[in-house]
Amino acid sequence: MMLNCFEASRLLSEAQERPLILRERVTLGIHLSWCSGCRNFRRHMHALRTISRGYGQRRDTDDERVGKR
Ligand SMILES: [Zn+2]
């Protein structure tokens, strides 16, 4: 069974909320082994998660304000 990028990115998102079952982890792993786009997506998602955990909401508001100017 092959995943397309849409399914792979959906699984990557769901993996933040729940443990993936074995079949999902295997098919996702196969997809990531040849798809650099989804590997990048996964890296960005991990980075976003780390940032939001580390900086909190006040910093998010500040960043948004800076981005608009
Ligand atoms: Zn992909």
Short mmCIF file of N, CA and C in Angstrom, two decimals, residues 33-67:
data_model
loop_
_atom_site.label_atom_id
_atom_site.label_comp_id
_atom_site.label_asym_id
_atom_site.label_seq_id
_atom_site.Cartn_x
_atom_site.Cartn_y
_atom_site.Cartn_z
N SER A 33 10.77 7.73 3.16
CA SER A 33 12.09 7.31 2.70
C SER A 33 12.37 7.79 1.27
N TRP A 34 11.31 8.05 0.49
CA TRP A 34 11.57 8.56 -0.86
C TRP A 34 11.03 9.94 -1.12
N CYS A 35 10.23 10.49 -0.20
CA CYS A 35 9.61 11.79 -0.46
C CYS A 35 10.23 12.87 0.41
N SER A 36 11.12 13.68 -0.18
CA SER A 36 11.79 14.72 0.61
C SER A 36 10.81 15.82 0.99
N GLY A 37 9.77 16.03 0.19
CA GLY A 37 8.77 17.05 0.52
C GLY A 37 8.11 16.77 1.86
N CYS A 38 7.72 15.52 2.07
CA CYS A 38 7.06 15.18 3.34
C CYS A 38 8.05 15.10 4.48
N ARG A 39 9.32 14.78 4.19
CA ARG A 39 10.33 14.85 5.24
C ARG A 39 10.49 16.29 5.71
N ASN A 40 10.49 17.22 4.78
CA ASN A 40 10.56 18.64 5.15
C ASN A 40 9.35 19.04 5.97
N PHE A 41 8.16 18.59 5.53
CA PHE A 41 6.93 18.90 6.25
C PHE A 41 7.03 18.42 7.70
N ARG A 42 7.53 17.19 7.87
CA ARG A 42 7.66 16.64 9.22
C ARG A 42 8.61 17.48 10.06
N ARG A 43 9.73 17.91 9.44
CA ARG A 43 10.72 18.70 10.18
C ARG A 43 10.12 20.03 10.60
N HIS A 44 9.38 20.67 9.69
CA HIS A 44 8.74 21.95 10.01
C HIS A 44 7.74 21.78 11.15
N MET A 45 7.00 20.67 11.11
CA MET A 45 5.99 20.47 12.13
C MET A 45 6.64 20.27 13.50
N HIS A 46 7.74 19.53 13.53
CA HIS A 46 8.46 19.34 14.80
C HIS A 46 8.98 20.69 15.29
N ALA A 47 9.50 21.48 14.36
CA ALA A 47 10.05 22.78 14.74
C ALA A 47 8.94 23.68 15.28
N LEU A 48 7.80 23.72 14.61
CA LEU A 48 6.68 24.55 15.07
C LEU A 48 6.24 24.14 16.47
N ARG A 49 6.20 22.84 16.69
CA ARG A 49 5.78 22.33 17.98
C ARG A 49 6.73 22.78 19.07
N THR A 50 8.03 22.69 18.78
CA THR A 50 9.04 23.10 19.74
C THR A 50 8.94 24.59 20.03
N ILE A 51 8.75 25.38 18.99
CA ILE A 51 8.66 26.83 19.15
C ILE A 51 7.47 27.21 20.01
N SER A 52 6.29 26.64 19.71
CA SER A 52 5.10 27.04 20.45
C SER A 52 5.19 26.58 21.90
N ARG A 53 5.87 25.47 22.14
CA ARG A 53 6.03 24.99 23.50
C ARG A 53 7.00 25.89 24.27
N GLY A 54 8.05 26.35 23.58
CA GLY A 54 9.11 27.07 24.25
C GLY A 54 8.82 28.54 24.48
N TYR A 55 8.06 29.16 23.59
CA TYR A 55 7.91 30.61 23.65
C TYR A 55 6.57 31.07 24.25
N GLY A 56 5.53 30.25 24.10
CA GLY A 56 4.25 30.64 24.67
C GLY A 56 3.51 31.65 23.82
N GLN A 57 2.34 32.06 24.30
CA GLN A 57 1.42 32.83 23.46
C GLN A 57 1.82 34.30 23.31
N ARG A 58 2.44 34.85 24.36
CA ARG A 58 2.79 36.27 24.29
C ARG A 58 3.76 36.53 23.13
N ARG A 59 4.73 35.64 22.99
CA ARG A 59 5.73 35.80 21.94
C ARG A 59 5.10 35.65 20.55
N ASP A 60 4.13 34.75 20.41
CA ASP A 60 3.43 34.59 19.14
C ASP A 60 2.80 35.89 18.69
N THR A 61 2.16 36.59 19.64
CA THR A 61 1.50 37.86 19.30
C THR A 61 2.53 38.88 18.84
N ASP A 62 3.65 38.94 19.55
CA ASP A 62 4.72 39.86 19.17
C ASP A 62 5.23 39.57 17.77
N ASP A 63 5.45 38.27 17.48
CA ASP A 63 5.96 37.90 16.17
C ASP A 63 4.99 38.30 15.07
N GLU A 64 3.71 38.13 15.33
CA GLU A 64 2.70 38.46 14.34
C GLU A 64 2.73 39.96 14.03
N ARG A 65 2.88 40.74 15.07
CA ARG A 65 2.91 42.19 14.91
C ARG A 65 4.13 42.61 14.08
N VAL A 66 5.27 42.02 14.39
CA VAL A 66 6.50 42.34 13.66
C VAL A 66 6.36 41.97 12.19
N GLY A 67 5.73 40.80 11.92
CA GLY A 67 5.59 40.33 10.55
C GLY A 67 4.75 41.24 9.68
#
